[in-house]
């Protein structure tokens, strides 16, 4: 791929054509980007396209070669010139040298001399490019270090002020209000931040530098690979909307990656560079609320604080219901319960930690039922030993709900298959009878007469196959059924207890609290 561009200027078409063919330009990393027949046309092209090297004749109509070189020089363009002439005139040589012309070649052009001249020019261009690159990289490195120390509160005011002017005089961080934005990345597949390759991160930095007004914002990469943008706010500019538009433009222009997601957060406004670390830390803190936003949305600290309830919203997981629904194969009831839990937590004042906690509690209930049924957790979960990490890596609430729904369905299917293949006819009949007659006086003795089996045999078989003692199972079913009655505000506790088979209301309340962690009244009022 050509590194440098060369432009040819001569009033003779045969010379222009011959120069294109006389040497293999591509071997020197050069492409011929155009040609002109006079200096005036050439100047227009050079101003617009900025070629690296111009090979031009001295005597041409409209504007001669020396006048062209003088005009380009006065405009401060760094274009290199090689002059061609049919005359060995020292006056031309002397004038050309004054403008740092690389060489003065007589026509007809000697191929070896032209090759040597082009080689020298490319070496000079390479040296200038490397020097410019080193200077730029050096300044950027110092600036990045200075700003990193500022947002991490690791630099004195004196040092910050003294170095800032040297690094970039355009930065107006000393006399402005400031707010810090953080652009972070995560990948569910890789399970962590900064999963973009270094070249992609560098490309994003270049897009930031190109698209951000240097008087309103400065970008750099922090110690852990996040892209950080500091906005300077003067007289209300940039506004929140302008900051949002700037960050979303960077998001839309930047190269993506499979499975990689963006976190765009903006900290609070601070009145001094001494408090940059506060805005930076707050931008990092609100990353956890990305649960509630779409990909590419910009999250502002003040929006989260305005919507956040310090008490939070929590959901008490009904272990009994989940485990009973799993054992009973009640798929639709379990799905409805799960949707209700997430709907309650979908309010934007909920701490994301509460969501992860609720999901883990449901997962633990699933594991208890699976183990009691003799089903290895590995049949449902890819890696049972890292379930907590898996839950925390699913940062999108919709994906977390989908994941949990999928696992519950898988558990239900596995339990259903196991019950069909392992439960004996006796146990199946017991379960069916309890489900229909839970409100009656139930005991193994009464059921043994009803089903014509020995009571001791039935009790042992039931416990071995379900993992529960008969009386505990009956109590669980009764408590679950009582919850339907408790949904009516007018229902009395005594009546509810009797309706589900408890002759003593106090005993009913004690069992209810033992299984659910709350009293029937607390359950109704939640």
Short mmCIF file of C-alpha atoms in Angstrom, two decimals:
data_model
loop_
_atom_site.label_atom_id
_atom_site.label_comp_id
_atom_site.label_asym_id
_atom_site.label_seq_id
_atom_site.Cartn_x
_atom_site.Cartn_y
_atom_site.Cartn_z
CA UNK A 1 0.00 0.00 0.00
CA UNK A 2 1.52 3.40 -1.05
CA UNK A 3 2.69 5.59 1.84
CA UNK A 4 3.42 8.80 -0.07
CA UNK A 5 1.82 10.72 -2.94
CA UNK A 6 3.63 12.49 -5.77
CA UNK A 7 2.26 15.19 -8.08
CA UNK A 8 3.78 16.01 -11.51
CA UNK A 9 3.74 19.55 -13.02
CA UNK A 10 5.07 20.17 -16.57
CA UNK A 11 3.63 21.92 -19.61
CA UNK A 12 4.81 19.11 -21.88
CA UNK A 13 2.46 16.05 -21.93
CA UNK A 14 5.27 13.75 -23.06
CA UNK A 15 7.36 14.70 -20.01
CA UNK A 16 4.44 14.10 -17.66
CA UNK A 17 3.75 10.71 -19.27
CA UNK A 18 7.43 9.77 -19.28
CA UNK A 19 7.87 10.58 -15.59
CA UNK A 20 5.01 8.21 -14.73
CA UNK A 21 6.81 5.37 -16.52
CA UNK A 22 10.51 6.08 -15.98
CA UNK A 23 10.84 4.41 -12.56
CA UNK A 24 8.70 1.90 -10.58
CA UNK A 25 7.22 4.39 -8.11
CA UNK A 26 5.40 1.69 -6.14
CA UNK A 27 8.74 0.18 -5.09
CA UNK A 28 9.40 3.39 -3.16
CA UNK A 29 5.93 3.36 -1.58
CA UNK A 30 4.77 6.18 -3.83
CA UNK A 31 1.69 6.71 -5.97
CA UNK A 32 1.27 9.39 -8.64
CA UNK A 33 -1.80 11.24 -7.39
CA UNK A 34 -2.21 13.67 -10.31
CA UNK A 35 -0.62 16.08 -12.77
CA UNK A 36 -0.98 19.64 -14.06
CA UNK A 37 0.29 21.66 -17.04
CA UNK A 38 0.98 24.92 -15.19
CA UNK A 39 1.75 26.28 -11.74
CA UNK A 40 -1.67 27.87 -11.15
CA UNK A 41 -3.57 24.60 -11.62
CA UNK A 42 -0.94 22.80 -9.60
CA UNK A 43 -1.31 25.22 -6.66
CA UNK A 44 -5.05 24.58 -6.46
CA UNK A 45 -4.48 20.83 -6.41
CA UNK A 46 -1.69 21.03 -3.84
CA UNK A 47 -3.79 23.19 -1.50
CA UNK A 48 -6.64 20.70 -1.65
CA UNK A 49 -4.80 17.35 -1.66
CA UNK A 50 -1.47 18.10 0.08
CA UNK A 51 0.83 15.68 -1.83
CA UNK A 52 4.10 14.71 -0.14
CA UNK A 53 6.31 15.34 -3.21
CA UNK A 54 5.92 17.60 -6.26
CA UNK A 55 8.11 17.21 -9.35
CA UNK A 56 7.77 20.39 -11.38
CA UNK A 57 9.27 22.17 -14.37
CA UNK A 58 10.76 25.64 -13.92
CA UNK A 59 9.45 27.38 -17.06
CA UNK A 60 5.68 27.01 -17.48
CA UNK A 61 2.85 29.30 -18.61
CA UNK A 62 0.52 31.19 -16.19
CA UNK A 63 2.69 30.44 -13.13
CA UNK A 64 6.25 29.13 -13.35
CA UNK A 65 7.82 26.53 -11.10
CA UNK A 66 9.68 28.91 -8.79
CA UNK A 67 6.56 30.99 -8.18
CA UNK A 68 4.65 27.79 -7.40
CA UNK A 69 7.33 26.71 -4.90
CA UNK A 70 7.34 30.17 -3.31
CA UNK A 71 3.52 30.15 -2.96
CA UNK A 72 3.46 26.69 -1.37
CA UNK A 73 6.28 27.66 1.00
CA UNK A 74 4.48 30.86 2.08
CA UNK A 75 1.35 28.84 2.88
CA UNK A 76 3.32 26.73 5.34
CA UNK A 77 2.69 23.41 3.60
CA UNK A 78 5.35 20.76 4.14
CA UNK A 79 5.42 19.55 0.53
CA UNK A 80 8.84 18.49 -0.85
CA UNK A 81 9.91 19.70 -4.34
CA UNK A 82 12.17 18.31 -7.06
CA UNK A 83 12.78 20.80 -9.90
CA UNK A 84 13.20 19.93 -13.59
CA UNK A 85 14.72 22.28 -16.15
CA UNK A 86 16.10 22.26 -19.63
CA UNK A 87 18.57 24.96 -18.68
CA UNK A 88 21.65 24.70 -16.48
CA UNK A 89 21.05 28.16 -15.02
CA UNK A 90 22.64 28.95 -11.65
CA UNK A 91 20.04 31.67 -11.00
CA UNK A 92 17.31 29.03 -10.89
CA UNK A 93 19.42 26.76 -8.72
CA UNK A 94 20.12 29.55 -6.22
CA UNK A 95 16.43 30.52 -6.00
CA UNK A 96 15.31 26.89 -5.63
CA UNK A 97 17.80 26.23 -2.81
CA UNK A 98 16.33 29.18 -0.86
CA UNK A 99 13.04 27.24 -0.63
CA UNK A 100 14.69 23.96 0.39
CA UNK A 101 14.12 22.18 -2.93
CA UNK A 102 15.33 18.58 -2.64
CA UNK A 103 17.12 18.47 -6.01
CA UNK A 104 17.51 20.27 -9.33
CA UNK A 105 17.46 17.83 -12.31
CA UNK A 106 18.28 18.69 -15.89
CA UNK A 107 16.25 17.40 -18.81
CA UNK A 108 16.38 14.79 -20.15
CA UNK A 109 16.14 13.21 -16.75
CA UNK A 110 18.78 10.69 -15.81
CA UNK A 111 17.01 7.58 -14.44
CA UNK A 112 19.65 6.78 -11.82
CA UNK A 113 19.72 10.36 -10.57
CA UNK A 114 15.94 10.42 -10.30
CA UNK A 115 15.96 7.09 -8.43
CA UNK A 116 18.54 8.38 -5.96
CA UNK A 117 16.61 11.61 -5.44
CA UNK A 118 13.33 9.80 -4.82
CA UNK A 119 15.08 7.45 -2.38
CA UNK A 120 16.48 10.43 -0.44
CA UNK A 121 13.08 12.16 -0.35
CA UNK A 122 11.27 9.06 0.97
CA UNK A 123 13.92 8.62 3.68
CA UNK A 124 13.43 12.24 4.72
CA UNK A 125 9.65 11.86 4.74
CA UNK A 126 9.95 8.73 6.89
CA UNK A 127 12.21 10.54 9.39
CA UNK A 128 9.81 13.48 9.64
CA UNK A 129 6.84 11.14 10.06
CA UNK A 130 8.58 9.20 12.84
CA UNK A 131 9.62 12.40 14.62
CA UNK A 132 6.10 13.78 14.40
CA UNK A 133 4.69 10.47 15.62
CA UNK A 134 7.11 10.35 18.54
CA UNK A 135 6.29 13.93 19.50
CA UNK A 136 2.54 13.23 19.31
CA UNK A 137 2.80 9.95 21.20
CA UNK A 138 4.99 11.60 23.84
CA UNK A 139 2.51 14.41 24.42
CA UNK A 140 -0.42 12.00 24.48
CA UNK A 141 1.36 9.74 26.96
CA UNK A 142 2.10 12.65 29.32
CA UNK A 143 -1.46 13.95 28.99
CA UNK A 144 -2.95 10.51 29.65
CA UNK A 145 -0.78 10.06 32.74
CA UNK A 146 -1.66 13.54 34.04
CA UNK A 147 -5.41 13.07 33.62
CA UNK A 148 -5.32 9.51 34.99
CA UNK A 149 -3.69 10.76 38.16
CA UNK A 150 -6.29 13.54 38.41
CA UNK A 151 -9.34 11.26 38.15
CA UNK A 152 -7.72 8.88 40.67
CA UNK A 153 -6.92 11.77 43.06
CA UNK A 154 -3.18 11.06 42.90
CA UNK A 155 -1.72 14.47 41.95
CA UNK A 156 -1.18 17.78 43.75
CA UNK A 157 -2.83 20.98 42.54
CA UNK A 158 0.55 22.58 41.87
CA UNK A 159 1.80 19.74 39.68
CA UNK A 160 -1.48 19.45 37.80
CA UNK A 161 -1.63 23.17 36.98
CA UNK A 162 2.04 23.45 36.03
CA UNK A 163 1.96 20.47 33.63
CA UNK A 164 -1.45 21.08 32.06
CA UNK A 165 -0.41 24.19 30.14
CA UNK A 166 2.63 22.42 28.72
CA UNK A 167 0.73 19.27 27.70
CA UNK A 168 -2.16 20.98 25.89
CA UNK A 169 -2.90 24.72 26.24
CA UNK A 170 -6.36 24.19 24.72
CA UNK A 171 -7.58 22.26 27.78
CA UNK A 172 -9.73 24.53 29.94
CA UNK A 173 -9.82 22.39 33.05
CA UNK A 174 -8.69 25.03 35.54
CA UNK A 175 -11.52 27.55 35.22
CA UNK A 176 -14.53 25.41 34.26
CA UNK A 177 -17.08 23.12 35.81
CA UNK A 178 -16.28 19.55 34.83
CA UNK A 179 -17.97 16.21 34.44
CA UNK A 180 -16.45 12.85 33.61
CA UNK A 181 -17.87 10.28 31.20
CA UNK A 182 -16.69 6.67 31.12
CA UNK A 183 -16.95 4.41 28.08
CA UNK A 184 -16.55 0.83 29.19
CA UNK A 185 -17.03 -2.55 27.54
CA UNK A 186 -18.00 -6.03 28.60
CA UNK A 187 -18.58 -9.36 26.93
CA UNK A 188 -20.92 -12.02 28.26
CA UNK A 189 -18.86 -14.64 26.48
CA UNK A 190 -15.57 -13.57 28.02
CA UNK A 191 -17.08 -12.52 31.32
CA UNK A 192 -15.21 -9.30 31.86
CA UNK A 193 -14.36 -5.74 30.95
CA UNK A 194 -11.92 -4.52 28.33
CA UNK A 195 -12.62 -7.48 26.06
CA UNK A 196 -11.97 -5.39 22.94
CA UNK A 197 -8.62 -5.90 21.19
CA UNK A 198 -6.08 -3.05 21.73
CA UNK A 199 -6.31 -1.85 18.13
CA UNK A 200 -10.09 -1.41 18.48
CA UNK A 201 -9.67 0.59 21.68
CA UNK A 202 -7.10 2.77 19.95
CA UNK A 203 -9.51 3.30 17.04
CA UNK A 204 -12.19 4.42 19.51
CA UNK A 205 -9.71 6.85 21.07
CA UNK A 206 -8.94 8.30 17.64
CA UNK A 207 -12.67 8.73 16.96
CA UNK A 208 -12.99 10.55 20.30
CA UNK A 209 -10.08 12.85 19.45
CA UNK A 210 -11.50 13.58 15.99
CA UNK A 211 -15.13 14.15 16.95
CA UNK A 212 -14.82 15.97 20.28
CA UNK A 213 -14.28 19.74 20.36
CA UNK A 214 -10.85 20.13 22.06
CA UNK A 215 -12.08 23.23 23.89
CA UNK A 216 -15.06 21.36 25.36
CA UNK A 217 -13.74 17.84 25.97
CA UNK A 218 -10.62 15.74 26.27
CA UNK A 219 -10.38 11.93 26.08
CA UNK A 220 -7.84 9.41 27.31
CA UNK A 221 -7.62 5.77 28.39
CA UNK A 222 -7.53 5.02 32.10
CA UNK A 223 -5.31 2.49 33.85
CA UNK A 224 -7.76 -0.39 33.29
CA UNK A 225 -8.54 0.20 29.61
CA UNK A 226 -11.69 2.30 29.85
CA UNK A 227 -12.04 5.32 27.59
CA UNK A 228 -12.58 8.43 29.72
CA UNK A 229 -13.90 11.80 28.49
CA UNK A 230 -13.70 14.97 30.60
CA UNK A 231 -16.21 17.64 29.55
CA UNK A 232 -15.57 21.28 30.45
CA UNK A 233 -18.83 23.10 31.22
CA UNK A 234 -18.91 26.90 30.84
CA UNK A 235 -22.11 28.94 30.87
CA UNK A 236 -24.16 25.74 30.65
CA UNK A 237 -22.33 24.43 27.56
CA UNK A 238 -22.15 21.61 26.70
CA UNK A 239 -25.65 20.74 27.88
CA UNK A 240 -26.66 17.28 29.02
CA UNK A 241 -28.23 16.72 25.60
CA UNK A 242 -25.03 17.77 23.82
CA UNK A 243 -22.95 15.42 25.96
CA UNK A 244 -25.40 12.61 25.21
CA UNK A 245 -25.22 13.31 21.47
CA UNK A 246 -21.40 13.40 21.54
CA UNK A 247 -21.10 10.03 23.30
CA UNK A 248 -23.74 8.38 21.12
CA UNK A 249 -21.95 9.64 18.01
CA UNK A 250 -18.74 7.97 19.24
CA UNK A 251 -20.71 4.77 19.88
CA UNK A 252 -22.23 4.81 16.38
CA UNK A 253 -18.95 5.62 14.61
CA UNK A 254 -16.82 3.09 16.48
CA UNK A 255 -16.08 -0.43 15.25
CA UNK A 256 -18.13 -3.08 17.04
CA UNK A 257 -17.38 -6.62 18.03
CA UNK A 258 -19.36 -9.82 18.33
CA UNK A 259 -20.88 -10.17 21.78
CA UNK A 260 -19.29 -6.93 23.04
CA UNK A 261 -21.54 -4.42 24.78
CA UNK A 262 -20.98 -0.77 25.66
CA UNK A 263 -21.48 1.00 28.97
CA UNK A 264 -21.82 4.79 28.56
CA UNK A 265 -22.06 6.61 31.89
CA UNK A 266 -21.63 10.25 32.93
CA UNK A 267 -20.76 11.36 36.46
CA UNK A 268 -22.02 14.43 38.28
CA UNK A 269 -20.84 17.99 37.53
CA UNK A 270 -18.04 19.19 39.83
CA UNK A 271 -16.88 22.79 40.27
CA UNK A 272 -13.14 22.17 40.26
CA UNK A 273 -10.48 19.95 38.77
CA UNK A 274 -9.67 19.00 42.37
CA UNK A 275 -12.95 16.99 42.43
CA UNK A 276 -12.53 15.19 39.11
CA UNK A 277 -12.16 11.92 41.02
CA UNK A 278 -15.67 12.33 42.46
CA UNK A 279 -17.32 12.60 39.04
CA UNK A 280 -15.18 9.71 37.75
CA UNK A 281 -16.11 7.41 40.64
CA UNK A 282 -19.80 8.26 40.28
CA UNK A 283 -19.65 7.47 36.55
CA UNK A 284 -18.20 4.07 37.45
CA UNK A 285 -20.77 3.52 40.22
CA UNK A 286 -23.81 3.93 37.96
CA UNK A 287 -22.53 1.36 35.45
CA UNK A 288 -24.45 -1.26 37.43
CA UNK A 289 -27.74 0.42 36.42
CA UNK A 290 -27.13 -0.54 32.79
CA UNK A 291 -29.62 -3.32 33.58
CA UNK A 292 -32.44 -0.93 32.73
CA UNK A 293 -31.15 0.69 29.55
CA UNK A 294 -30.79 -0.25 25.92
CA UNK A 295 -27.46 -0.81 24.17
CA UNK A 296 -25.89 2.57 23.34
CA UNK A 297 -27.95 4.57 25.86
CA UNK A 298 -26.08 7.18 27.90
CA UNK A 299 -26.72 6.98 31.65
CA UNK A 300 -26.42 10.19 33.69
CA UNK A 301 -25.67 10.20 37.41
CA UNK A 302 -28.38 12.74 38.25
CA UNK A 303 -31.06 10.66 36.49
CA UNK A 304 -30.18 7.58 38.56
CA UNK A 305 -30.09 9.54 41.81
CA UNK A 306 -33.46 11.17 41.07
CA UNK A 307 -35.14 7.82 40.48
CA UNK A 308 -33.35 5.82 43.13
CA UNK A 309 -35.11 5.02 46.39
CA UNK A 310 -32.52 4.58 49.16
CA UNK A 311 -34.70 1.86 50.67
CA UNK A 312 -34.81 0.09 47.33
CA UNK A 313 -37.33 -2.43 46.11
CA UNK A 314 -36.88 -6.02 47.10
CA UNK A 315 -38.72 -9.24 46.51
CA UNK A 316 -38.95 -11.96 49.13
CA UNK A 317 -38.60 -15.25 47.30
CA UNK A 318 -41.30 -17.76 48.19
CA UNK A 319 -39.15 -20.88 48.38
CA UNK A 320 -42.09 -23.06 49.22
CA UNK A 321 -44.05 -22.01 46.17
CA UNK A 322 -41.07 -22.42 43.80
CA UNK A 323 -40.12 -25.83 45.12
CA UNK A 324 -43.72 -27.01 45.25
CA UNK A 325 -44.41 -25.76 41.70
CA UNK A 326 -41.27 -27.47 40.43
CA UNK A 327 -42.21 -30.75 42.10
CA UNK A 328 -45.77 -30.49 40.89
CA UNK A 329 -44.79 -29.57 37.34
CA UNK A 330 -46.92 -26.40 37.44
CA UNK A 331 -45.16 -24.62 34.60
CA UNK A 332 -47.65 -21.81 34.00
CA UNK A 333 -47.85 -20.89 37.70
CA UNK A 334 -44.08 -20.78 37.97
CA UNK A 335 -43.79 -18.63 34.85
CA UNK A 336 -46.39 -16.20 36.19
CA UNK A 337 -44.61 -15.96 39.54
CA UNK A 338 -41.28 -15.27 37.83
CA UNK A 339 -42.78 -12.53 35.65
CA UNK A 340 -44.37 -10.90 38.72
CA UNK A 341 -41.01 -10.87 40.53
CA UNK A 342 -39.20 -9.22 37.64
CA UNK A 343 -42.01 -6.75 37.06
CA UNK A 344 -41.66 -5.58 40.65
CA UNK A 345 -37.90 -5.29 40.30
CA UNK A 346 -38.07 -3.52 36.94
CA UNK A 347 -38.62 -0.20 38.69
CA UNK A 348 -35.53 1.96 38.15
CA UNK A 349 -35.05 2.59 41.85
CA UNK A 350 -33.99 -0.99 42.45
CA UNK A 351 -30.41 -1.77 43.34
CA UNK A 352 -29.15 -4.26 40.71
CA UNK A 353 -27.66 -6.27 43.55
CA UNK A 354 -31.21 -7.07 44.72
CA UNK A 355 -31.94 -8.61 41.32
CA UNK A 356 -28.89 -10.87 41.41
CA UNK A 357 -29.79 -11.89 44.97
CA UNK A 358 -33.35 -12.81 43.99
CA UNK A 359 -32.18 -14.85 41.01
CA UNK A 360 -29.64 -16.73 43.13
CA UNK A 361 -32.32 -17.53 45.73
CA UNK A 362 -34.52 -19.01 43.00
CA UNK A 363 -31.55 -20.97 41.65
CA UNK A 364 -30.84 -22.35 45.14
CA UNK A 365 -34.46 -23.52 45.41
CA UNK A 366 -34.10 -25.22 42.03
CA UNK A 367 -30.92 -26.96 43.17
CA UNK A 368 -32.61 -28.29 46.31
CA UNK A 369 -35.43 -29.82 44.29
CA UNK A 370 -33.08 -31.25 41.66
CA UNK A 371 -30.83 -32.89 44.27
CA UNK A 372 -33.83 -34.34 46.15
CA UNK A 373 -34.99 -35.88 42.87
CA UNK A 374 -31.53 -37.27 42.17
CA UNK A 375 -30.94 -35.04 39.13
CA UNK A 376 -27.35 -33.77 38.77
CA UNK A 377 -27.26 -29.92 38.51
CA UNK A 378 -24.93 -30.29 35.51
CA UNK A 379 -27.93 -31.54 33.50
CA UNK A 380 -29.46 -28.04 33.81
CA UNK A 381 -26.53 -25.66 34.29
CA UNK A 382 -23.44 -25.51 32.06
CA UNK A 383 -21.11 -25.06 35.02
CA UNK A 384 -22.81 -25.47 38.43
CA UNK A 385 -19.62 -24.35 40.20
CA UNK A 386 -19.76 -20.84 38.75
CA UNK A 387 -23.47 -20.06 38.94
CA UNK A 388 -22.94 -16.90 40.98
CA UNK A 389 -20.46 -15.57 38.43
CA UNK A 390 -22.81 -16.46 35.58
CA UNK A 391 -25.64 -14.49 37.20
CA UNK A 392 -23.42 -11.44 37.73
CA UNK A 393 -22.15 -11.54 34.15
CA UNK A 394 -25.71 -11.32 32.76
CA UNK A 395 -25.95 -7.55 33.11
CA UNK A 396 -29.03 -7.07 30.97
CA UNK A 397 -32.18 -7.69 33.04
CA UNK A 398 -34.14 -9.07 30.08
CA UNK A 399 -31.37 -11.57 29.32
CA UNK A 400 -31.18 -12.52 32.99
CA UNK A 401 -34.92 -13.18 33.06
CA UNK A 402 -34.68 -15.22 29.85
CA UNK A 403 -31.79 -17.23 31.27
CA UNK A 404 -33.69 -18.01 34.49
CA UNK A 405 -36.87 -18.87 32.58
CA UNK A 406 -34.89 -21.26 30.37
CA UNK A 407 -33.30 -22.98 33.38
CA UNK A 408 -36.64 -23.32 35.18
CA UNK A 409 -38.19 -24.88 32.09
CA UNK A 410 -35.23 -27.25 31.76
CA UNK A 411 -35.59 -28.21 35.43
CA UNK A 412 -39.34 -28.78 35.02
CA UNK A 413 -38.75 -31.01 32.00
CA UNK A 414 -36.05 -33.00 33.80
CA UNK A 415 -38.25 -33.44 36.87
CA UNK A 416 -41.22 -34.46 34.76
CA UNK A 417 -39.14 -37.05 32.94
CA UNK A 418 -37.73 -38.35 36.23
CA UNK A 419 -41.18 -38.63 37.83
CA UNK A 420 -42.46 -40.62 34.88
CA UNK A 421 -39.58 -43.04 35.07
CA UNK A 422 -38.87 -43.29 38.82
CA UNK A 423 -42.03 -42.64 40.88
CA UNK A 424 -43.87 -45.78 41.74
CA UNK A 425 -47.62 -46.14 41.21
CA UNK A 426 -48.15 -45.97 44.98
CA UNK A 427 -46.38 -42.59 45.34
CA UNK A 428 -48.13 -41.17 42.29
CA UNK A 429 -51.50 -42.14 43.76
CA UNK A 430 -50.54 -40.58 47.12
CA UNK A 431 -49.53 -37.28 45.48
CA UNK A 432 -52.72 -37.14 43.43
CA UNK A 433 -54.90 -37.92 46.46
CA UNK A 434 -53.25 -35.22 48.60
CA UNK A 435 -53.71 -32.65 45.86
CA UNK A 436 -57.45 -33.36 45.76
CA UNK A 437 -58.12 -33.90 49.51
CA UNK A 438 -55.59 -31.57 51.26
CA UNK A 439 -58.43 -29.88 53.21
CA UNK A 440 -59.47 -33.16 54.83
CA UNK A 441 -57.95 -35.00 57.79
CA UNK A 442 -55.01 -36.76 56.13
CA UNK A 443 -52.70 -39.36 57.59
CA UNK A 444 -50.84 -42.36 56.29
CA UNK A 445 -53.24 -44.57 58.25
CA UNK A 446 -56.35 -43.09 56.58
CA UNK A 447 -54.75 -43.13 53.13
CA UNK A 448 -53.55 -46.72 53.55
CA UNK A 449 -57.18 -47.79 54.00
CA UNK A 450 -58.27 -45.63 51.06
CA UNK A 451 -55.54 -46.88 48.71
CA UNK A 452 -55.28 -50.40 50.14
CA UNK A 453 -51.55 -50.31 51.03
CA UNK A 454 -49.62 -50.85 54.25
CA UNK A 455 -49.07 -47.46 55.97
CA UNK A 456 -45.45 -48.15 56.99
CA UNK A 457 -44.59 -49.28 53.49
CA UNK A 458 -46.31 -46.23 51.98
CA UNK A 459 -44.49 -43.78 54.29
CA UNK A 460 -41.05 -45.25 53.60
CA UNK A 461 -41.66 -45.41 49.85
CA UNK A 462 -42.98 -41.82 49.74
CA UNK A 463 -39.92 -40.45 51.57
CA UNK A 464 -37.43 -42.38 49.45
CA UNK A 465 -38.97 -41.23 46.18
CA UNK A 466 -39.83 -37.58 46.96
CA UNK A 467 -37.18 -36.74 49.54
CA UNK A 468 -39.86 -35.54 52.01
CA UNK A 469 -41.68 -36.96 54.98
CA UNK A 470 -45.39 -37.43 54.25
CA UNK A 471 -46.58 -34.98 56.94
CA UNK A 472 -44.13 -32.25 55.76
CA UNK A 473 -45.34 -32.63 52.20
CA UNK A 474 -48.98 -32.34 53.27
CA UNK A 475 -48.19 -29.19 55.29
CA UNK A 476 -46.43 -27.61 52.31
CA UNK A 477 -49.39 -28.25 50.03
CA UNK A 478 -51.82 -26.83 52.58
CA UNK A 479 -49.73 -23.66 53.10
CA UNK A 480 -49.52 -23.12 49.36
CA UNK A 481 -53.27 -23.52 48.95
CA UNK A 482 -53.89 -21.13 51.85
CA UNK A 483 -52.12 -18.33 49.98
CA UNK A 484 -54.97 -18.24 47.51
CA UNK A 485 -57.42 -17.62 50.38
CA UNK A 486 -55.17 -14.93 51.89
CA UNK A 487 -55.46 -12.86 48.73
CA UNK A 488 -58.94 -11.91 49.87
CA UNK A 489 -58.68 -9.00 52.38
CA UNK A 490 -61.88 -10.09 54.17
CA UNK A 491 -60.74 -13.65 54.88
CA UNK A 492 -60.07 -14.48 58.53
CA UNK A 493 -57.02 -16.48 59.59
CA UNK A 494 -59.13 -19.03 61.47
CA UNK A 495 -61.32 -19.63 58.43
CA UNK A 496 -58.31 -19.94 56.12
CA UNK A 497 -56.67 -22.48 58.43
CA UNK A 498 -59.79 -24.65 58.51
CA UNK A 499 -60.32 -24.34 54.74
CA UNK A 500 -56.95 -25.96 54.03
CA UNK A 501 -57.11 -28.69 56.65
CA UNK A 502 -55.61 -27.15 59.83
CA UNK A 503 -57.87 -27.56 62.85
CA UNK A 504 -55.73 -25.18 64.95
CA UNK A 505 -55.10 -21.62 63.69
CA UNK A 506 -52.02 -21.13 65.89
CA UNK A 507 -50.44 -24.29 64.51
CA UNK A 508 -51.28 -23.08 60.98
CA UNK A 509 -49.56 -19.74 61.64
CA UNK A 510 -46.49 -21.46 63.06
CA UNK A 511 -46.14 -23.75 60.03
CA UNK A 512 -46.76 -20.84 57.65
CA UNK A 513 -43.91 -18.81 59.18
CA UNK A 514 -41.61 -21.81 59.30
CA UNK A 515 -42.03 -22.43 55.56
CA UNK A 516 -42.28 -18.85 54.22
CA UNK A 517 -40.40 -16.74 56.77
CA UNK A 518 -43.44 -14.54 57.49
CA UNK A 519 -46.85 -14.75 59.18
CA UNK A 520 -50.05 -15.11 57.14
CA UNK A 521 -50.91 -11.47 57.94
CA UNK A 522 -47.49 -10.25 56.77
CA UNK A 523 -47.87 -12.27 53.58
CA UNK A 524 -51.25 -10.70 52.85
CA UNK A 525 -49.98 -7.16 53.50
CA UNK A 526 -46.76 -7.34 51.47
#
